[in-house]
Amino acid sequence: MSTQDKKFVLLTGELSSLEQDMPPFSIFEEQVLQFLNALSIRLRRNPEAHPFPDLSAFAFWCRGSHLRQLAKGQNTESLCFGRGLAFHVCPSNVPLNFAYSLAAGLLAGCACAVRLSSRDFPQARLLCREMDALLHTEFRGLLSYITCFQCEHDHPVLARLSERCGVRVLWGGDEAIRQIRQLPLSPRAVELSFASRYSVCVIDAGAFLSDPNPERLSERFYSDAYFAGQWACTSPRALLWLGEDAQIKAAQKFLWQKVERLCQNRTDFLPVHAVKKREHFCLMAAQNPEVRLCAQSNHAVRVLTPRLTPELLELWTGDGLFLETHAQTLDTLLPILGERCQTLCCYGIKTAELREFLRRARPAGIDRVVPLGSSMQFSLVWDGIDLIRAMSRSVEFS
């Protein structure tokens, strides 16, 4: 492999780092905390970053004060080191997923090799440029620990990194992950797999209407649902309303009118998406004649159904398609809380009620319960996996 390899694009770091075995850091290493904080400062001061809300969110997440607060929740007194090289394979639907995966690997004490999607995201390019600038100046000690690149799916570097890594972190669709899993790991390596998931939203209609600012709540729903064209695992595909019929009808009308206004300037929902959504509604109706289509535009196509089922979710096609129902209790969610259900976004339901529901139902899915508007907020516990623990090892003294 060389810099002339047209199938390989180096974005951050140096090519030679991919062949080096670097000693691990302790978890939450001071040098790593300083690097991520310096990156946060550069991004927040760079006017080129301001048009990208996801880049601003990452800069805010990796500021030093926040990371030191996260470190307090870890047992930093015991000896915990990274597992060596962490090889990250990141998806094509979320531009900055790679940044959070990389940060988690560094905080866990690992050297990181990160394969980005081949799609050209300007915010990803900008972030890699800022990291590279820091690594070639004040943080040269980390230069061999951070390598970001793009390459073809069949590039030999992927096999070499899989053989050498101590932990492989896979993000993406089921088929993409199956493809990478054909590359063998070393016997002691561990693998973290974050495959296709879906999320749901629950709103208490009475609480929604009595909120002093239901418009703000509607904006939060929009933020959760429409990120990455509704294709992110954290984006709700189904919406359950709780409450009385009159309240639900009023809340639905308010929410969807606001969503339509927020969608007016979007250019990513094309006529082909409209055709596909209606085609899939017809397939849903063939399975369940009780479903109804409700759509004022291509931006928000709602399938109103008396019940939520896995079969209906299998026919979901993204790009602003929602399954929507109403009920008196959370039990209506049970049929769709299988292992692929990731996040439950909520408004107006007490935490104690949610805890009791999950304790009683014991669903195979739901790894996150978050307030409305928070589904995309990254946590070091993701899909039920503690990333720091999973990517590090503990030294036991007896």
Coordinates of C-alpha atoms in Angstrom, one line a residue:
M1 CA 0.0 0.0 0.0
S2 CA 1.3 3.5 -0.9
T3 CA 0.1 7.0 -1.2
Q4 CA -0.4 6.3 -4.9
D5 CA -3.0 3.6 -4.2
K6 CA -6.2 5.1 -5.8
K7 CA -8.4 2.7 -3.8
F8 CA -7.0 4.0 -0.5
V9 CA -7.4 7.6 0.8
L10 CA -5.6 8.7 3.9
L11 CA -7.5 11.3 5.8
T12 CA -5.8 11.6 9.2
G13 CA -2.4 10.4 10.5
E14 CA 0.3 8.5 8.6
L15 CA 0.3 5.3 6.5
S16 CA 3.1 3.8 8.6
S17 CA 0.9 3.8 11.7
L18 CA -1.2 1.1 10.2
E19 CA 1.7 -1.3 10.5
Q20 CA 2.9 -0.3 14.0
D21 CA 2.0 -1.9 17.3
M22 CA 1.7 1.0 19.8
P23 CA 1.6 0.4 23.6
P24 CA -1.8 1.0 25.0
F25 CA -2.8 3.9 27.2
S26 CA -4.7 3.8 30.4
I27 CA -8.4 4.6 30.1
F28 CA -9.1 8.4 30.1
E29 CA -5.4 9.1 29.5
E30 CA -4.6 12.7 30.2
Q31 CA -3.0 13.2 26.8
V32 CA -6.1 11.9 25.1
L33 CA -8.3 14.2 27.1
Q34 CA -6.2 17.2 26.2
F35 CA -6.2 16.2 22.5
L36 CA -10.0 15.9 22.4
N37 CA -10.5 19.2 24.2
A38 CA -8.1 20.9 21.8
L39 CA -10.1 19.5 18.9
S40 CA -13.3 20.7 20.5
I41 CA -11.8 24.3 20.8
R42 CA -10.6 24.3 17.2
L43 CA -14.0 23.1 15.9
R44 CA -15.9 25.7 17.9
R45 CA -13.7 28.5 16.7
N46 CA -13.7 27.4 13.1
P47 CA -16.5 29.3 11.1
E48 CA -16.5 26.5 8.5
A49 CA -17.9 24.1 11.2
H50 CA -20.8 26.3 12.2
P51 CA -23.2 25.3 9.3
F52 CA -23.1 21.7 10.5
P53 CA -25.1 21.0 13.7
D54 CA -23.7 17.5 14.0
L55 CA -20.2 18.9 14.0
S56 CA -21.1 21.4 16.6
A57 CA -22.7 18.7 18.7
F58 CA -19.5 16.6 18.5
A59 CA -17.4 19.6 19.5
F60 CA -19.6 20.2 22.5
W61 CA -19.5 16.5 23.5
C62 CA -15.7 16.2 23.4
R63 CA -14.9 19.3 25.4
G64 CA -12.6 18.6 28.4
S65 CA -15.1 19.4 31.1
H66 CA -17.6 16.9 29.8
L67 CA -15.0 14.1 29.3
R68 CA -13.6 14.6 32.8
Q69 CA -17.1 14.3 34.1
L70 CA -17.5 11.0 32.2
A71 CA -14.2 9.9 33.7
K72 CA -15.6 10.3 37.2
G73 CA -18.0 7.5 36.4
Q74 CA -15.1 5.1 35.7
N75 CA -12.9 3.2 38.1
T76 CA -9.7 5.0 37.1
E77 CA -7.9 3.9 40.3
S78 CA -7.6 0.3 39.0
L79 CA -5.2 -0.6 36.2
C80 CA -7.2 -0.6 33.0
F81 CA -5.5 -0.5 29.6
G82 CA -6.7 -0.4 26.0
R83 CA -6.8 -3.7 24.1
G84 CA -4.2 -2.5 21.6
L85 CA -5.4 -1.6 18.1
A86 CA -9.1 -0.8 17.7
F87 CA -10.2 -1.2 14.1
H88 CA -13.4 0.7 13.4
V89 CA -15.6 0.2 10.4
C90 CA -18.1 3.0 10.2
P91 CA -21.5 3.4 8.3
S92 CA -22.5 5.6 5.4
N93 CA -25.7 7.0 6.8
V94 CA -24.4 9.0 9.7
P95 CA -21.6 11.4 8.7
L96 CA -19.9 11.7 12.2
N97 CA -20.5 8.3 13.6
F98 CA -16.8 7.6 13.0
A99 CA -15.8 10.6 15.3
Y100 CA -17.7 9.2 18.3
S101 CA -16.4 5.7 17.7
L102 CA -12.8 7.0 17.4
A103 CA -13.2 9.1 20.6
A104 CA -14.5 6.1 22.6
G105 CA -11.6 4.0 21.4
L106 CA -9.1 6.6 22.4
L107 CA -10.7 7.1 25.8
A108 CA -10.6 3.3 26.3
G109 CA -6.8 3.5 25.8
C110 CA -6.6 2.1 22.2
A111 CA -4.7 3.1 19.1
C112 CA -7.4 3.5 16.5
A113 CA -7.6 2.8 12.8
V114 CA -10.9 4.1 11.4
R115 CA -12.4 3.3 8.0
L116 CA -14.8 6.0 7.0
S117 CA -17.6 5.5 4.4
S118 CA -16.6 6.3 0.8
R119 CA -19.3 9.0 0.8
D120 CA -18.0 12.5 0.7
F121 CA -19.4 14.3 3.8
P122 CA -18.0 17.9 4.1
Q123 CA -18.2 17.9 7.9
A124 CA -16.3 14.6 8.1
R125 CA -13.6 16.0 5.8
L126 CA -13.3 19.1 7.9
L127 CA -13.1 17.1 11.2
C128 CA -10.3 14.9 9.7
R129 CA -8.4 18.0 8.6
E130 CA -8.6 19.6 12.1
M131 CA -7.5 16.4 13.7
D132 CA -4.6 16.0 11.3
A133 CA -3.4 19.6 12.0
L134 CA -3.3 18.9 15.8
L135 CA -1.5 15.5 15.3
H136 CA 1.2 17.1 13.2
T137 CA 1.8 20.0 15.6
E138 CA 1.2 20.0 19.4
F139 CA 0.1 16.3 19.6
R140 CA 2.7 14.5 17.7
G141 CA 2.9 12.0 20.5
L142 CA -0.6 10.7 19.3
L143 CA 0.2 10.7 15.6
S144 CA 0.7 6.9 15.5
Y145 CA -2.5 6.3 17.5
I146 CA -5.0 7.9 15.1
T147 CA -5.4 6.9 11.5
C148 CA -8.5 7.7 9.5
F149 CA -8.9 6.5 5.9
Q150 CA -11.3 5.5 3.1
C151 CA -10.9 2.5 0.9
E152 CA -12.8 -0.1 -1.2
H153 CA -14.7 -2.9 0.5
D154 CA -12.2 -5.4 -0.9
H155 CA -9.0 -3.5 0.0
P156 CA -6.4 -5.8 1.5
V157 CA -5.7 -3.3 4.4
L158 CA -9.1 -4.4 5.9
A159 CA -7.9 -8.0 6.2
R160 CA -4.5 -6.9 7.7
L161 CA -6.1 -4.7 10.3
S162 CA -8.6 -7.4 11.2
E163 CA -5.8 -9.8 11.8
R164 CA -3.8 -7.3 13.9
C165 CA -6.4 -5.6 16.0
G166 CA -7.3 -6.3 19.6
V167 CA -10.9 -5.1 19.1
R168 CA -12.9 -4.7 15.9
V169 CA -15.8 -2.2 16.1
L170 CA -18.4 -2.6 13.3
W171 CA -21.2 -0.1 12.6
G172 CA -23.6 -0.5 9.7
G173 CA -26.3 -2.5 8.0
D174 CA -26.6 -6.3 8.6
E175 CA -25.2 -7.2 5.2
A176 CA -22.2 -4.9 5.5
I177 CA -21.3 -6.3 8.9
R178 CA -21.6 -9.9 7.6
Q179 CA -19.2 -9.0 4.8
I180 CA -16.6 -7.6 7.2
R181 CA -17.0 -10.6 9.5
Q182 CA -15.7 -12.9 6.8
L183 CA -12.3 -11.4 7.6
P184 CA -10.7 -13.4 10.4
L185 CA -9.7 -11.9 13.8
S186 CA -6.9 -13.0 16.0
P187 CA -7.9 -15.5 18.7
R188 CA -7.8 -13.0 21.6
A189 CA -9.5 -10.2 19.7
V190 CA -13.0 -9.1 20.7
E191 CA -15.7 -7.7 18.4
L192 CA -18.4 -5.1 19.0
S193 CA -21.1 -5.1 16.4
F194 CA -23.7 -2.3 16.0
A195 CA -26.0 -3.6 13.3
S196 CA -29.4 -2.4 11.9
R197 CA -31.7 -1.2 14.7
Y198 CA -34.9 0.9 14.9
S199 CA -36.4 3.2 17.4
V200 CA -39.9 4.3 18.6
C201 CA -41.4 7.3 20.2
V202 CA -44.1 7.6 22.8
I203 CA -45.9 10.9 23.6
D204 CA -48.6 11.5 26.2
A205 CA -51.0 13.8 24.3
G206 CA -52.3 15.5 27.5
A207 CA -48.8 16.4 28.6
F208 CA -47.9 17.6 25.1
L209 CA -50.9 19.9 24.8
S210 CA -50.4 21.3 28.4
D211 CA -46.7 22.1 27.8
P212 CA -46.0 25.8 27.7
N213 CA -44.2 25.4 24.4
P214 CA -45.6 22.5 22.3
E215 CA -43.9 24.0 19.2
R216 CA -40.5 23.3 20.9
L217 CA -41.6 19.7 21.5
S218 CA -42.5 19.4 17.9
E219 CA -39.1 20.6 16.9
R220 CA -37.5 18.0 19.2
F221 CA -39.5 15.3 17.5
Y222 CA -38.4 16.5 14.1
S223 CA -34.8 16.5 15.3
D224 CA -35.1 12.9 16.5
A225 CA -37.0 11.6 13.5
Y226 CA -35.5 13.3 10.5
F227 CA -31.8 13.1 11.2
A228 CA -30.1 11.4 8.2
G229 CA -33.4 11.1 6.4
Q230 CA -34.9 9.0 9.2
W231 CA -32.3 6.3 8.4
A232 CA -30.3 6.5 11.6
C233 CA -31.0 3.7 14.1
T234 CA -32.0 6.3 16.6
S235 CA -34.7 7.8 14.4
P236 CA -38.2 6.8 15.4
R237 CA -40.1 4.8 12.9
A238 CA -43.2 4.4 15.0
L239 CA -45.1 6.9 17.1
L240 CA -47.5 5.9 20.0
W241 CA -49.8 8.4 21.5
L242 CA -51.2 7.9 25.0
G243 CA -54.3 9.6 26.3
E244 CA -57.9 10.4 25.4
D245 CA -59.1 10.5 21.8
A246 CA -59.9 14.3 21.8
Q247 CA -56.5 15.1 23.2
I248 CA -54.7 12.8 20.8
K249 CA -56.4 14.3 17.7
A250 CA -55.5 17.8 18.8
A251 CA -51.9 16.9 19.6
Q252 CA -51.5 15.0 16.3
K253 CA -52.8 18.0 14.3
F254 CA -50.4 20.4 16.1
L255 CA -47.3 18.1 15.8
W256 CA -47.7 17.2 12.1
Q257 CA -48.5 20.8 11.0
K258 CA -45.3 21.9 12.7
V259 CA -43.3 19.0 11.1
E260 CA -44.6 19.9 7.7
R261 CA -43.4 23.5 8.1
L262 CA -40.0 22.4 9.3
C263 CA -39.7 20.1 6.3
Q264 CA -40.6 22.8 3.7
N265 CA -36.9 23.6 2.8
R266 CA -35.7 20.0 2.6
T267 CA -34.5 18.8 -0.8
D268 CA -33.6 15.2 0.1
F269 CA -37.1 13.7 -0.2
L270 CA -37.5 13.0 -3.9
P271 CA -40.5 11.9 -6.0
V272 CA -39.0 8.4 -6.1
H273 CA -39.4 8.3 -2.3
A274 CA -43.0 9.3 -2.6
V275 CA -43.7 6.4 -5.0
K276 CA -41.8 3.9 -2.7
K277 CA -43.7 5.0 0.4
R278 CA -47.1 4.6 -1.2
E279 CA -46.0 1.2 -2.7
H280 CA -45.0 0.0 0.8
F281 CA -48.3 1.3 2.2
C282 CA -50.1 -0.9 -0.3
L283 CA -48.1 -3.8 0.9
M284 CA -49.0 -3.0 4.5
A285 CA -52.7 -2.6 3.6
A286 CA -52.6 -6.0 1.9
Q287 CA -51.5 -7.5 5.2
N288 CA -53.7 -5.4 7.4
P289 CA -56.8 -3.8 5.7
E290 CA -57.4 -1.6 8.8
V291 CA -54.4 0.7 8.2
R292 CA -55.0 4.1 6.7
L293 CA -52.7 6.5 4.8
C294 CA -52.5 10.1 6.0
A295 CA -50.2 12.4 4.0
Q296 CA -50.3 16.1 3.1
S297 CA -46.9 15.9 1.3
N298 CA -44.0 13.7 0.6
H299 CA -42.3 14.9 3.8
A300 CA -44.5 13.1 6.4
V301 CA -46.3 10.0 5.3
R302 CA -48.2 8.5 8.2
V303 CA -49.6 5.0 8.3
L304 CA -52.4 5.0 10.9
T305 CA -52.8 1.6 12.4
P306 CA -54.8 0.1 15.3
R307 CA -51.8 -2.0 16.3
L308 CA -48.1 -2.0 15.9
T309 CA -46.6 -5.3 14.5
P310 CA -43.2 -6.5 13.4
E311 CA -44.6 -7.2 10.0
L312 CA -45.6 -3.6 9.5
L313 CA -42.2 -2.4 10.6
E314 CA -40.5 -4.8 8.1
L315 CA -42.3 -2.8 5.4
W316 CA -41.0 0.6 6.6
T317 CA -39.0 2.4 3.9
G318 CA -37.7 5.5 5.6
D319 CA -37.5 9.1 4.2
G320 CA -40.4 10.3 6.3
L321 CA -42.6 7.2 6.7
F322 CA -44.2 6.7 10.1
L323 CA -46.3 4.0 11.7
E324 CA -48.7 5.8 14.1
T325 CA -51.2 4.5 16.7
H326 CA -52.8 5.4 20.0
A327 CA -53.6 3.5 23.2
Q328 CA -54.1 3.8 26.9
T329 CA -51.0 1.9 28.0
L330 CA -47.4 1.2 27.0
D331 CA -48.3 -2.5 26.5
T332 CA -49.2 -1.6 22.9
L333 CA -45.5 -1.4 22.2
L334 CA -44.8 -5.0 23.2
P335 CA -45.1 -6.7 19.8
I336 CA -42.3 -4.4 18.3
L337 CA -39.9 -4.5 21.2
G338 CA -37.7 -7.3 19.8
E339 CA -33.9 -7.3 19.8
R340 CA -33.7 -4.9 16.9
C341 CA -35.5 -2.1 18.9
Q342 CA -32.9 0.3 20.2
T343 CA -34.2 3.5 21.5
L344 CA -37.5 4.6 23.2
C345 CA -38.0 8.4 22.9
C346 CA -40.5 9.7 25.4
Y347 CA -42.4 12.7 26.5
G348 CA -44.9 13.0 29.3
I349 CA -44.3 9.6 30.8
K350 CA -42.8 9.3 34.3
T351 CA -39.5 7.6 34.6
A352 CA -40.8 5.3 37.3
E353 CA -43.6 4.2 35.0
L354 CA -41.2 3.4 32.2
R355 CA -38.9 1.5 34.5
E356 CA -41.8 -0.6 35.9
F357 CA -43.0 -1.3 32.3
L358 CA -39.6 -2.6 31.2
R359 CA -39.1 -4.5 34.4
R360 CA -42.4 -6.3 34.0
A361 CA -42.2 -6.8 30.2
R362 CA -38.5 -7.8 30.0
P363 CA -38.3 -7.1 26.2
A364 CA -35.5 -8.4 24.1
G365 CA -35.0 -4.9 22.8
I366 CA -34.8 -1.3 24.1
D367 CA -31.2 -0.4 25.2
R368 CA -31.9 3.3 25.6
V369 CA -34.7 5.4 27.0
V370 CA -34.3 9.1 26.3
P371 CA -36.3 12.3 26.5
L372 CA -37.8 13.7 23.3
G373 CA -35.1 15.5 21.3
S374 CA -32.2 13.5 22.7
S375 CA -32.1 10.4 20.6
M376 CA -28.9 11.3 18.7
Q377 CA -27.0 12.2 21.9
F378 CA -24.0 9.9 22.1
S379 CA -23.2 7.9 25.2
L380 CA -20.3 5.7 26.2
V381 CA -22.9 3.0 26.8
W382 CA -24.3 2.2 23.4
D383 CA -26.7 -0.5 22.4
G384 CA -26.4 -1.8 25.9
I385 CA -22.6 -2.1 25.7
D386 CA -20.2 -0.2 27.9
L387 CA -17.7 0.9 25.3
I388 CA -14.9 1.7 27.7
R389 CA -15.1 -1.7 29.4
A390 CA -15.5 -3.6 26.2
M391 CA -12.4 -1.9 24.5
S392 CA -10.2 -2.1 27.6
R393 CA -8.8 -4.8 29.9
S394 CA -8.4 -4.8 33.6
V395 CA -5.3 -5.9 35.6
E396 CA -6.4 -7.9 38.6
F397 CA -4.2 -8.0 41.8
S398 CA -4.8 -10.8 44.3

